[in-house]
Amino acid sequence: MGLFSFFKTEKKKDTASLAKERLQILIAHEHSDKNKKSPDYLPKLQEEILEVIRKYVHVDEDDVNVNVEKGDDFDVLELNITLPEEDK
Amino acid sequence: MSKVIVVTSGKGGVGKTTSSAAFAAGLAAKGHKTAVIDFDVGLRNLDLIMGVERRVVYDFVNVINGEATLKQALIKDKRVDNLYILPASQTRDKDALNKEGVESVINELKEDGFDYIVCDSPAGIERGAFMALYFADEAIIVTNPEVSSVRDSDRILGILQSRSKKAEEGGTIKEHLLITRYSPNRVEGGDMLSMDDIVEILSIPLIGVIPESGAVLQASNSGNPVILDTESTAGQAYSDVVDRFLGEEVALRFIDAEVEKKGFFKKLFG
Ligand SMILES: Nc1ncnc2c1ncn2[C@@H]1O[C@H](COP(=O)(O)OP(=O)(O)OP(=O)(O)O)[C@@H](O)[C@H]1O
Ligand SMILES: [Mg+2]
């Protein structure tokens, strides 16, 4: 019996630790959703960044992309600007 | 000074009513004048669990609407001195509870010298659950060792911390984690979240762990709060919860896996 149950638990991953991991990630996410209202300022940010860039090069609205990616410990603000092809 | 304690969970069926009945009966048995209020309007059950279902004449909503006095509606327990039950109404009107009405009932209980007012919350995060927690000084969060229950407890904690009266006034509700339906053997086997896991995830202080126990069903069958079954593990665990709530230091019990298999050998050799 002892041997048999040893093999059984060896094969099957301990589901309780899986549950714990999933909960920790989920709850961290739900908390960050609530506390940081990140998406709220994004449209305005995008607009202002566009304005600044336009002082130097001509870009279209569609050429600027702002994104926030949520990580476990920190969020990443991602800026993607497609510059027009330069005619040197 | 009276204290209002909400027993809440978010998720349904985790043991709020069982815990409210046991906790209130335990406080009363220790000599504290205690009222337990059923906030589950439309689905009252506390009366049944406490075995007073045949004595209900008026209910919480009748009192709020001025159709009965609080004295008329409160049911005095026949087993435990100092214990009173205020049953929920069976009305299907969702708006039957309102802040002013609930507050006036709670205030009247305070004036009548009740030491503890225990609010048995319905499941969910709708009106009834909100009314049950709004006036609380302390909260007992009932959680089962299971993912959806833990997540819902976390949501309820968020609501306690942002939308309760205490929170609105810049204060904080004192929170207690109560883990119920715990099976140490399954935890050891790796298929149930352990109490340490749950405490770590929710990060609030633990007030007790109630084991999964057949005595709970038997108690509800007969309409006796399980805490009165002093032989049962669940009854004893609830009794420890009451002692801890009242400030005593009591070690946790019934949290280790039984070495069932060894019993056989013990019988042979011991
Ligand atoms: N420690 C325990 N051991 C075994 N069964 C239990 C235990 N605690 C509660 N139960 C059972 O779980 C069920 C739900 O309990 P209870 O009615 O107290 O939950 P609740 O949270 O009040 O539910 P609701 O959300 O519907 O109000 C009942 O059948 C009860 O007997
Ligand atoms: Mg209930």
Tab-separated table of N, CA and C in Angstrom, chain A residues 1 9 12-17 19-24 26-27 30-31 34, chain B residues 146-148 150-151 154-155 158 189-194 197 200-202 261:
chain	number	residue	atom	x	y	z
A	1	MET	N	0.819	-1.207	0.000
A	1	MET	CA	0.000	0.000	0.000
A	1	MET	C	0.854	1.257	0.000
A	9	THR	N	1.222	9.365	-6.074
A	9	THR	CA	1.431	10.794	-5.872
A	9	THR	C	2.592	11.300	-6.721
A	12	LYS	N	0.910	11.925	-10.368
A	12	LYS	CA	-0.037	13.031	-10.423
A	12	LYS	C	0.582	14.257	-9.765
A	13	LYS	N	0.503	15.391	-10.454
A	13	LYS	CA	1.031	16.583	-9.809
A	13	LYS	C	0.090	16.982	-8.688
A	14	ASP	N	0.680	17.388	-7.621
A	14	ASP	CA	-0.007	17.853	-6.440
A	14	ASP	C	-0.954	19.002	-6.831
A	15	THR	N	-2.258	18.730	-6.835
A	15	THR	CA	-3.192	19.748	-7.348
A	15	THR	C	-3.364	20.924	-6.402
A	16	ALA	N	-3.098	20.709	-5.105
A	16	ALA	CA	-3.235	21.812	-4.157
A	16	ALA	C	-2.220	22.912	-4.460
A	17	SER	N	-0.999	22.532	-4.823
A	17	SER	CA	0.003	23.576	-5.101
A	17	SER	C	-0.311	24.275	-6.417
A	19	ALA	N	-3.381	24.840	-7.372
A	19	ALA	CA	-4.453	25.752	-6.972
A	19	ALA	C	-3.863	27.015	-6.356
A	20	LYS	N	-2.858	26.826	-5.527
A	20	LYS	CA	-2.248	27.962	-4.844
A	20	LYS	C	-1.601	28.912	-5.854
A	21	GLU	N	-0.835	28.342	-6.774
A	21	GLU	CA	-0.171	29.148	-7.797
A	21	GLU	C	-1.184	29.958	-8.598
A	22	ARG	N	-2.227	29.278	-9.044
A	22	ARG	CA	-3.231	29.947	-9.869
A	22	ARG	C	-3.903	31.079	-9.108
A	23	LEU	N	-4.218	30.812	-7.845
A	23	LEU	CA	-4.868	31.841	-7.032
A	23	LEU	C	-3.969	33.050	-6.832
A	24	GLN	N	-2.693	32.780	-6.566
A	24	GLN	CA	-1.774	33.899	-6.311
A	24	GLN	C	-1.675	34.811	-7.517
A	26	LEU	N	-3.887	35.086	-10.039
A	26	LEU	CA	-5.192	35.692	-10.293
A	26	LEU	C	-5.460	36.866	-9.345
A	27	ILE	N	-5.215	36.644	-8.067
A	27	ILE	CA	-5.536	37.669	-7.087
A	27	ILE	C	-4.612	38.881	-7.244
A	30	GLU	N	-6.152	40.778	-10.046
A	30	GLU	CA	-7.395	41.457	-9.692
A	30	GLU	C	-7.118	42.674	-8.828
A	31	HIS	N	-6.116	42.577	-7.975
A	31	HIS	CA	-5.778	43.729	-7.142
A	31	HIS	C	-5.194	44.858	-7.982
A	34	LYS	N	-7.751	46.860	-9.811
A	34	LYS	CA	-8.534	47.765	-8.997
A	34	LYS	C	-7.739	49.014	-8.630
B	146	GLU	N	-10.715	25.796	-1.173
B	146	GLU	CA	-11.124	25.505	-2.549
B	146	GLU	C	-10.989	26.809	-3.332
B	147	VAL	N	-10.524	26.732	-4.578
B	147	VAL	CA	-10.142	27.950	-5.301
B	147	VAL	C	-11.223	29.021	-5.396
B	148	SER	N	-12.437	28.642	-5.747
B	148	SER	CA	-13.441	29.688	-5.962
B	148	SER	C	-13.822	30.355	-4.643
B	150	VAL	N	-11.799	30.856	-2.081
B	150	VAL	CA	-10.701	31.756	-1.698
B	150	VAL	C	-10.764	33.040	-2.522
B	151	ARG	N	-11.026	32.892	-3.810
B	151	ARG	CA	-11.116	34.075	-4.654
B	151	ARG	C	-12.263	34.982	-4.208
B	154	ASP	N	-11.497	36.939	-1.182
B	154	ASP	CA	-10.650	38.089	-1.490
B	154	ASP	C	-11.495	39.252	-2.005
B	155	ARG	N	-12.493	38.955	-2.800
B	155	ARG	CA	-13.369	40.011	-3.308
B	155	ARG	C	-14.156	40.662	-2.177
B	158	GLY	N	-12.118	43.042	-0.283
B	158	GLY	CA	-12.021	44.313	-0.992
B	158	GLY	C	-13.228	45.200	-0.714
B	189	GLY	N	-2.576	14.739	1.471
B	189	GLY	CA	-2.529	14.026	0.199
B	189	GLY	C	-2.236	14.946	-0.974
B	190	GLY	N	-2.264	16.252	-0.734
B	190	GLY	CA	-1.925	17.193	-1.797
B	190	GLY	C	-3.084	17.573	-2.691
B	191	ASP	N	-4.313	17.209	-2.326
B	191	ASP	CA	-5.398	17.659	-3.192
B	191	ASP	C	-6.353	18.648	-2.525
B	192	MET	N	-5.901	19.245	-1.446
B	192	MET	CA	-6.686	20.338	-0.869
B	192	MET	C	-5.724	21.430	-0.413
B	193	LEU	N	-6.110	22.677	-0.665
B	193	LEU	CA	-5.300	23.818	-0.215
B	193	LEU	C	-5.108	23.730	1.301
B	194	SER	N	-3.908	23.991	1.766
B	194	SER	CA	-3.662	23.939	3.205
B	194	SER	C	-4.036	25.266	3.852
B	197	ASP	N	-1.528	27.888	3.053
B	197	ASP	CA	-1.701	28.448	1.707
B	197	ASP	C	-2.756	29.551	1.729
B	200	GLU	N	-1.705	32.644	3.521
B	200	GLU	CA	-0.716	33.361	2.725
B	200	GLU	C	-1.384	34.154	1.599
B	201	ILE	N	-2.366	33.545	0.963
B	201	ILE	CA	-3.023	34.208	-0.171
B	201	ILE	C	-3.896	35.374	0.303
B	202	LEU	N	-4.667	35.158	1.335
B	202	LEU	CA	-5.604	36.211	1.766
B	202	LEU	C	-4.945	37.206	2.733
B	261	LYS	N	-4.051	4.594	8.930
B	261	LYS	CA	-3.503	3.315	8.515
B	261	LYS	C	-2.715	2.660	9.648
